[in-house]
Amino acid sequence: MGDLNLLDVSIFLVAAFAASLVTGLAGFAFGIIAAGPWLHVLTPAQCTTLIVAFGLMIQGWSVWKIRAGIRLDRLLPFLLGSTIGVPVGVVLLRFVSSADLRIATGVTLVLYALYGLARPKLPAFTAVGPIADFIVGLLGGVLGGATGLAGILVTIWSGLRGWPKDEQRAVFQPTGVATLR
């Protein structure tokens, strides 16, 4: 960050503030909000590192507050998948160009925003089990390791599983923290 000009620093600070504000209101999405602007002024590795650091601070506190509602049997497949996926995502940082990562992150953010806006009424995936949860955790780990956006896939999947909001939060927040560790 040593060669940033005043405009770059301003973009960084405004994005950090906006992401913090949204996270304070919604309980998640710091990386989703910060990544777009940050990837224009920082390298992917710098952006990922900062998203991870901020995410650990913000989500760590949230997980502590909901610790009584966490069910380890429900959480474990996501954690195991994420544990395997993160190193794969980190390795991708060495081989994926900044431009490609920026485009992929942008596409992910746009798709997530469209999903959030449309909130399509999809049938609940109640018949799937821990193997599907593991795969989602794995893919979330890869995305988290490469971009720091650890919670998007698990958040969407928790909603698709038809779990109540408190149970969803007791899955995606601890998974996000574990992925960012």
XYZ file of N, CA and C in Angstrom:
543
model
N 0.818 -1.190 0.000
C 0.000 0.000 0.000
C 0.863 1.254 0.000
N 2.151 1.120 -0.082
C 3.044 2.254 0.001
C 2.953 3.212 -1.172
N 2.517 2.743 -2.338
C 2.473 3.610 -3.508
C 1.065 4.116 -3.822
N 0.186 4.133 -2.847
C -1.179 4.616 -3.059
C -1.205 6.142 -3.047
N -1.996 6.721 -3.942
C -2.163 8.169 -3.950
C -3.388 8.537 -3.107
N -3.683 9.809 -3.026
C -4.788 10.278 -2.186
C -6.129 9.700 -2.634
N -6.354 9.593 -3.935
C -7.598 9.023 -4.438
C -7.722 7.557 -4.023
N -6.642 6.790 -4.158
C -6.660 5.382 -3.771
C -6.957 5.224 -2.284
N -6.317 6.042 -1.457
C -6.552 5.981 -0.010
C -7.999 6.354 0.296
N -8.525 7.343 -0.398
C -9.919 7.749 -0.187
C -10.875 6.625 -0.559
N -10.628 5.978 -1.690
C -11.469 4.846 -2.111
C -11.404 3.739 -1.068
N -10.196 3.447 -0.602
C -10.022 2.417 0.424
C -10.831 2.747 1.677
N -10.712 3.979 2.175
C -11.383 4.374 3.414
C -12.905 4.430 3.262
N -13.380 4.966 2.164
C -14.832 5.032 1.943
C -15.412 3.625 1.831
N -14.726 2.740 1.118
C -15.199 1.361 0.993
C -15.190 0.657 2.350
N -14.150 0.882 3.146
C -14.084 0.273 4.481
C -15.223 0.774 5.359
N -15.507 2.072 5.299
C -16.608 2.641 6.076
C -17.946 2.071 5.626
N -18.188 2.058 4.309
C -19.458 1.537 3.787
C -19.634 0.065 4.148
N -18.576 -0.716 4.012
C -18.653 -2.140 4.338
C -18.909 -2.343 5.828
N -18.282 -1.536 6.666
C -18.499 -1.631 8.112
C -19.931 -1.261 8.474
N -20.447 -0.230 7.837
C -21.820 0.206 8.092
C -22.815 -0.895 7.719
N -22.654 -1.458 6.535
C -23.552 -2.523 6.092
C -23.444 -3.734 7.003
N -22.238 -4.092 7.393
C -22.047 -5.234 8.289
C -22.694 -4.968 9.635
N -22.590 -3.751 10.127
C -23.236 -3.400 11.382
C -24.748 -3.530 11.305
N -25.318 -3.213 10.160
C -26.763 -3.294 9.986
C -27.245 -4.711 9.670
N -26.525 -5.403 8.793
C -26.976 -6.709 8.319
C -26.356 -7.887 9.074
N -25.205 -7.671 9.688
C -24.543 -8.762 10.398
C -23.548 -9.535 9.539
N -23.432 -9.189 8.279
C -22.479 -9.849 7.394
C -22.242 -8.954 6.186
N -21.412 -9.382 5.262
C -21.192 -8.755 3.958
C -20.053 -7.740 3.918
N -19.170 -7.708 4.910
C -18.058 -6.769 4.849
C -17.243 -6.981 3.575
N -16.816 -8.211 3.352
C -15.981 -8.504 2.189
C -16.685 -8.255 0.876
N -17.977 -8.516 0.836
C -18.733 -8.322 -0.393
C -18.727 -6.848 -0.782
N -18.923 -5.984 0.191
C -18.984 -4.551 -0.075
C -17.588 -3.983 -0.343
N -16.611 -4.394 0.447
C -15.274 -3.812 0.334
C -14.510 -4.297 -0.899
N -14.751 -5.529 -1.321
C -13.935 -6.121 -2.387
C -13.998 -5.356 -3.698
N -15.173 -4.948 -4.101
C -15.306 -4.264 -5.390
C -14.384 -3.054 -5.512
N -14.540 -2.065 -4.635
C -13.656 -0.892 -4.730
C -12.199 -1.210 -4.410
N -11.966 -2.047 -3.410
C -10.591 -2.339 -3.016
C -9.795 -2.997 -4.136
N -10.428 -3.855 -4.928
C -9.698 -4.528 -5.997
C -9.254 -3.561 -7.097
N -9.759 -2.349 -7.070
C -9.309 -1.347 -8.042
C -8.088 -0.575 -7.554
N -7.831 -0.633 -6.244
C -6.692 0.134 -5.704
C -5.658 -0.741 -4.994
N -5.971 -2.008 -4.797
C -5.059 -2.932 -4.120
C -4.865 -4.181 -4.970
N -3.800 -4.898 -4.713
C -3.613 -6.182 -5.382
C -4.583 -7.194 -4.775
N -4.883 -8.281 -5.471
C -5.766 -9.301 -4.900
C -5.253 -9.842 -3.566
N -3.945 -10.038 -3.446
C -3.400 -10.561 -2.186
C -3.601 -9.559 -1.044
N -3.385 -8.264 -1.306
C -3.607 -7.246 -0.277
C -5.080 -7.177 0.102
N -5.934 -7.205 -0.908
C -7.378 -7.133 -0.674
C -7.846 -8.323 0.162
N -7.415 -9.507 -0.222
C -7.795 -10.712 0.510
C -7.319 -10.652 1.955
N -6.082 -10.231 2.157
C -5.530 -10.140 3.508
C -6.335 -9.179 4.377
N -6.676 -8.024 3.829
C -7.446 -7.041 4.589
C -8.866 -7.516 4.867
N -9.498 -8.150 3.888
C -10.852 -8.673 4.105
C -10.830 -9.734 5.197
N -9.831 -10.581 5.175
C -9.705 -11.614 6.210
C -9.524 -10.974 7.589
N -8.635 -9.992 7.682
C -8.393 -9.350 8.980
C -9.643 -8.650 9.508
N -10.278 -7.859 8.667
C -11.504 -7.175 9.089
C -12.602 -8.189 9.407
N -12.719 -9.211 8.567
C -13.747 -10.232 8.771
C -13.589 -10.974 10.083
N -12.355 -11.299 10.426
C -12.123 -11.985 11.701
C -12.539 -11.125 12.885
N -12.231 -9.850 12.818
C -12.610 -8.959 13.922
C -14.128 -8.820 14.021
N -14.751 -8.542 12.910
C -16.188 -8.275 12.915
C -16.990 -9.543 13.187
N -16.716 -10.615 12.452
C -17.499 -11.839 12.608
C -17.143 -12.600 13.881
N -15.920 -12.462 14.346
C -15.540 -13.115 15.599
C -16.429 -12.667 16.746
N -16.689 -11.379 16.814
C -17.571 -10.842 17.856
C -18.995 -11.368 17.666
N -19.466 -11.413 16.440
C -20.819 -11.906 16.174
C -20.977 -13.371 16.573
N -19.986 -14.170 16.272
C -20.044 -15.593 16.640
C -20.063 -15.749 18.155
N -19.286 -14.949 18.843
C -19.285 -15.018 20.306
C -20.687 -14.742 20.851
N -21.390 -13.796 20.256
C -22.727 -13.439 20.730
C -23.754 -14.547 20.480
N -23.584 -15.366 19.430
C -24.566 -16.408 19.104
C -24.100 -17.810 19.501
N -23.054 -17.894 20.276
C -22.427 -19.186 20.577
C -23.395 -20.217 21.152
N -24.408 -19.806 21.888
C -25.352 -20.753 22.495
C -26.201 -21.467 21.440
N -26.416 -20.846 20.277
C -27.259 -21.443 19.244
C -26.508 -22.291 18.234
N -25.208 -22.434 18.402
C -24.412 -23.188 17.430
C -24.564 -24.685 17.683
N -24.928 -25.398 16.599
C -25.037 -26.860 16.648
C -23.869 -27.459 15.875
N -22.984 -28.115 16.591
C -21.774 -28.645 15.975
C -22.077 -29.668 14.882
N -23.127 -30.497 15.059
C -23.458 -31.500 14.045
C -23.844 -30.853 12.713
N -24.487 -29.717 12.763
C -24.876 -29.007 11.549
C -23.680 -28.245 10.958
N -22.812 -27.753 11.805
C -21.699 -26.904 11.399
C -20.506 -27.696 10.855
N -20.285 -28.891 11.380
C -19.076 -29.655 11.073
C -18.832 -29.906 9.578
N -19.829 -30.312 8.768
C -19.535 -30.526 7.335
C -19.032 -29.267 6.633
N -19.580 -28.115 6.988
C -19.128 -26.864 6.392
C -17.691 -26.561 6.798
N -17.374 -26.790 8.064
C -16.022 -26.521 8.559
C -14.990 -27.434 7.905
N -15.329 -28.713 7.769
C -14.403 -29.655 7.131
C -14.177 -29.292 5.665
N -15.247 -28.976 4.953
C -15.118 -28.580 3.550
C -14.288 -27.322 3.397
N -14.544 -26.359 4.248
C -13.812 -25.096 4.198
C -12.333 -25.300 4.480
N -12.026 -26.176 5.424
C -10.636 -26.447 5.785
C -9.854 -26.979 4.588
N -10.490 -27.776 3.766
C -9.830 -28.298 2.567
C -9.800 -27.251 1.459
N -10.859 -26.453 1.344
C -10.967 -25.493 0.256
C -10.064 -24.278 0.364
N -9.816 -23.805 1.570
C -9.017 -22.579 1.743
C -7.625 -22.695 1.119
N -6.861 -23.761 1.382
C -5.532 -23.826 0.754
C -5.596 -23.829 -0.772
N -6.632 -24.423 -1.330
C -6.792 -24.420 -2.791
C -6.992 -22.980 -3.279
N -7.831 -22.228 -2.581
C -8.059 -20.826 -2.937
C -6.803 -19.984 -2.818
N -6.013 -20.236 -1.775
C -4.768 -19.484 -1.590
C -3.795 -19.793 -2.726
N -3.713 -21.039 -3.128
C -2.834 -21.411 -4.242
C -3.294 -20.728 -5.530
N -4.603 -20.597 -5.711
C -5.120 -19.922 -6.902
C -4.611 -18.488 -7.018
N -4.359 -17.837 -5.879
C -3.855 -16.462 -5.905
C -2.523 -16.357 -6.651
N -1.751 -17.438 -6.642
C -0.458 -17.419 -7.329
C -0.604 -17.517 -8.842
N -1.691 -18.141 -9.290
C -1.818 -18.451 -10.711
C -2.860 -17.618 -11.446
N -3.734 -16.969 -10.733
C -4.790 -16.182 -11.356
C -4.336 -14.727 -11.425
N -4.504 -14.128 -12.590
C -4.097 -12.729 -12.747
C -5.036 -11.812 -11.966
N -4.553 -10.631 -11.652
C -5.367 -9.642 -10.940
C -6.640 -9.324 -11.706
N -6.517 -9.173 -13.014
C -7.686 -8.835 -13.836
C -8.717 -9.953 -13.801
N -8.267 -11.202 -13.926
C -9.196 -12.332 -13.896
C -9.884 -12.453 -12.538
N -9.132 -12.254 -11.468
C -9.716 -12.332 -10.129
C -10.709 -11.189 -9.909
N -10.380 -10.027 -10.400
C -11.280 -8.879 -10.282
C -12.588 -9.154 -11.018
N -12.498 -9.711 -12.224
C -13.696 -10.027 -13.009
C -14.512 -11.116 -12.315
N -13.846 -12.172 -11.864
C -14.556 -13.265 -11.187
C -15.230 -12.777 -9.909
N -14.536 -11.930 -9.152
C -15.122 -11.384 -7.931
C -16.304 -10.487 -8.272
N -16.154 -9.673 -9.307
C -17.248 -8.804 -9.737
C -18.472 -9.603 -10.156
N -18.259 -10.655 -10.921
C -19.376 -11.512 -11.341
C -20.048 -12.144 -10.121
N -19.239 -12.631 -9.182
C -19.787 -13.215 -7.954
C -20.616 -12.190 -7.191
N -20.102 -10.977 -7.059
C -20.822 -9.925 -6.334
C -22.124 -9.559 -7.027
N -22.098 -9.456 -8.352
C -23.315 -9.119 -9.091
C -24.347 -10.237 -8.944
N -23.916 -11.480 -9.088
C -24.846 -12.600 -8.938
C -25.439 -12.658 -7.527
N -24.603 -12.414 -6.529
C -25.097 -12.419 -5.151
C -26.076 -11.268 -4.931
N -25.774 -10.111 -5.479
C -26.688 -8.970 -5.338
C -28.016 -9.248 -6.027
N -27.965 -9.837 -7.219
C -29.204 -10.185 -7.919
C -30.009 -11.217 -7.139
N -29.307 -12.190 -6.589
C -29.986 -13.178 -5.755
C -30.651 -12.500 -4.562
N -29.913 -11.596 -3.902
C -30.455 -10.893 -2.741
C -31.643 -10.013 -3.086
N -31.605 -9.382 -4.253
C -32.718 -8.534 -4.671
C -33.937 -9.351 -5.093
N -33.706 -10.407 -5.850
C -34.813 -11.207 -6.375
C -35.419 -12.116 -5.315
N -34.568 -12.609 -4.408
C -35.010 -13.567 -3.400
C -35.999 -14.570 -3.997
N -35.542 -15.321 -4.997
C -36.462 -16.248 -5.656
C -36.990 -17.291 -4.679
N -38.228 -17.651 -4.851
C -38.846 -18.666 -3.995
C -38.463 -20.028 -4.558
N -37.454 -20.605 -3.982
C -36.968 -21.910 -4.411
C -37.395 -22.953 -3.391
N -37.562 -24.182 -3.833
C -37.910 -25.208 -2.852
C -36.752 -25.417 -1.876
N -37.094 -25.721 -0.640
C -36.060 -25.960 0.375
C -35.356 -27.279 0.081
N -34.060 -27.280 0.230
C -33.255 -28.477 0.024
C -33.159 -29.238 1.345
N -34.285 -29.773 1.778
C -34.313 -30.460 3.068
C -33.849 -31.909 2.957
N -33.920 -32.486 1.760
C -33.561 -33.896 1.596
C -32.060 -34.110 1.456
N -31.309 -33.054 1.209
C -29.860 -33.215 1.098
C -29.263 -33.274 2.491
N -28.068 -33.774 2.570
C -27.480 -33.951 3.890
C -26.091 -33.394 4.011
N -25.310 -33.984 4.891
C -23.976 -33.455 5.201
C -23.005 -33.453 4.029
N -23.176 -34.355 3.071
C -22.252 -34.376 1.931
C -22.428 -33.109 1.100
N -23.671 -32.710 0.854
C -23.927 -31.462 0.119
C -23.399 -30.267 0.918
N -23.598 -30.290 2.236
C -23.089 -29.212 3.086
C -21.560 -29.145 3.012
N -20.921 -30.308 2.985
C -19.467 -30.382 2.862
C -19.001 -29.749 1.548
N -19.681 -30.073 0.449
C -19.305 -29.538 -0.867
C -19.454 -28.018 -0.890
N -20.541 -27.515 -0.312
C -20.729 -26.067 -0.247
C -19.629 -25.444 0.613
N -19.286 -26.085 1.728
C -18.188 -25.599 2.566
C -16.871 -25.594 1.815
N -16.636 -26.626 1.023
C -15.423 -26.722 0.210
C -15.348 -25.576 -0.794
N -16.425 -25.355 -1.530
C -16.448 -24.269 -2.515
C -16.344 -22.902 -1.835
N -16.992 -22.759 -0.688
C -16.870 -21.525 0.077
C -15.449 -21.312 0.567
N -14.772 -22.395 0.930
C -13.370 -22.305 1.349
C -12.462 -21.872 0.214
N -12.700 -22.410 -0.986
C -11.902 -22.002 -2.149
C -12.116 -20.519 -2.417
N -13.378 -20.087 -2.424
C -13.678 -18.675 -2.659
C -13.092 -17.806 -1.545
N -13.197 -18.270 -0.313
C -12.649 -17.517 0.811
C -11.140 -17.434 0.781
N -10.478 -18.521 0.417
C -9.021 -18.522 0.341
C -8.498 -17.628 -0.763
N -9.240 -17.524 -1.860
C -8.790 -16.720 -2.995
C -9.172 -15.254 -2.870
N -10.297 -14.977 -2.190
C -10.798 -13.603 -2.196
C -11.087 -13.040 -0.808
N -11.204 -13.886 0.191
C -11.618 -13.429 1.517
C -13.129 -13.379 1.658
N -13.861 -13.690 0.586
C -15.327 -13.694 0.616
C -15.805 -15.069 1.063
N -15.655 -15.330 2.336
C -15.868 -16.668 2.860
C -17.325 -17.045 3.048
N -18.216 -16.109 3.166
C -19.567 -16.443 3.588
C -20.644 -16.493 2.538
N -20.378 -16.065 1.324
C -21.442 -15.945 0.336
C -22.130 -17.275 0.071
N -21.373 -18.283 -0.291
C -21.983 -19.562 -0.679
C -22.696 -20.231 0.486
N -22.090 -20.199 1.654
C -22.707 -20.836 2.824
C -23.962 -20.074 3.239
N -23.964 -18.760 3.094
C -25.147 -17.959 3.422
C -26.309 -18.316 2.501
N -26.041 -18.364 1.203
C -27.092 -18.720 0.248
C -27.576 -20.139 0.512
N -26.649 -21.058 0.699
C -27.008 -22.454 0.905
C -27.829 -22.638 2.181
N -27.464 -21.942 3.241
C -28.222 -22.045 4.495
C -29.673 -21.611 4.286
N -29.872 -20.581 3.471
C -31.227 -20.145 3.150
C -31.963 -21.175 2.310
N -31.254 -21.772 1.356
C -31.870 -22.794 0.504
C -32.218 -24.068 1.275
N -31.533 -24.298 2.362
C -31.813 -25.490 3.175
C -33.124 -25.346 3.951
N -33.647 -24.118 4.017
C -34.922 -23.907 4.691
C -34.822 -23.780 6.200
N -33.631 -23.553 6.694
C -33.448 -23.405 8.133
C -33.970 -22.050 8.595
N -34.438 -21.959 9.831
C -34.832 -20.651 10.375
C -33.625 -19.703 10.399
N -33.917 -18.416 10.412
C -32.871 -17.387 10.318
C -31.788 -17.543 11.388
N -32.170 -17.827 12.635
C -31.175 -17.981 13.703
C -30.263 -19.176 13.457
N -30.826 -20.269 12.928
C -30.005 -21.447 12.621
C -29.076 -21.175 11.439
N -29.572 -20.409 10.454
C -28.705 -20.043 9.333
C -27.499 -19.258 9.842
N -27.766 -18.286 10.683
C -26.688 -17.449 11.224
C -25.712 -18.285 12.040
N -26.217 -19.293 12.760
C -25.359 -20.159 13.571
C -24.523 -21.094 12.704
N -24.782 -21.107 11.398
C -23.956 -21.871 10.466
C -23.018 -20.948 9.694
N -23.568 -19.902 9.049
C -22.706 -19.127 8.152
C -21.717 -18.232 8.879
N -22.050 -17.731 10.055
C -21.075 -16.874 10.745
C -19.887 -17.668 11.288
N -20.102 -18.778 12.003
C -18.925 -19.542 12.446
C -18.116 -20.116 11.273
N -18.811 -20.519 10.203
C -18.087 -21.028 9.041
C -17.223 -19.917 8.440
N -17.770 -18.714 8.352
C -16.998 -17.588 7.835
C -15.768 -17.302 8.668
N -15.928 -17.315 9.998
C -14.780 -17.064 10.883
C -13.736 -18.166 10.728
N -14.201 -19.417 10.690
C -13.254 -20.530 10.550
C -12.534 -20.475 9.199
N -13.244 -20.074 8.167
C -12.637 -19.968 6.837
C -11.581 -18.870 6.806
N -11.854 -17.783 7.504
C -10.916 -16.651 7.511
C -9.727 -16.844 8.437
N -9.793 -17.792 9.324
C -8.726 -17.978 10.316
C -7.436 -18.210 9.624
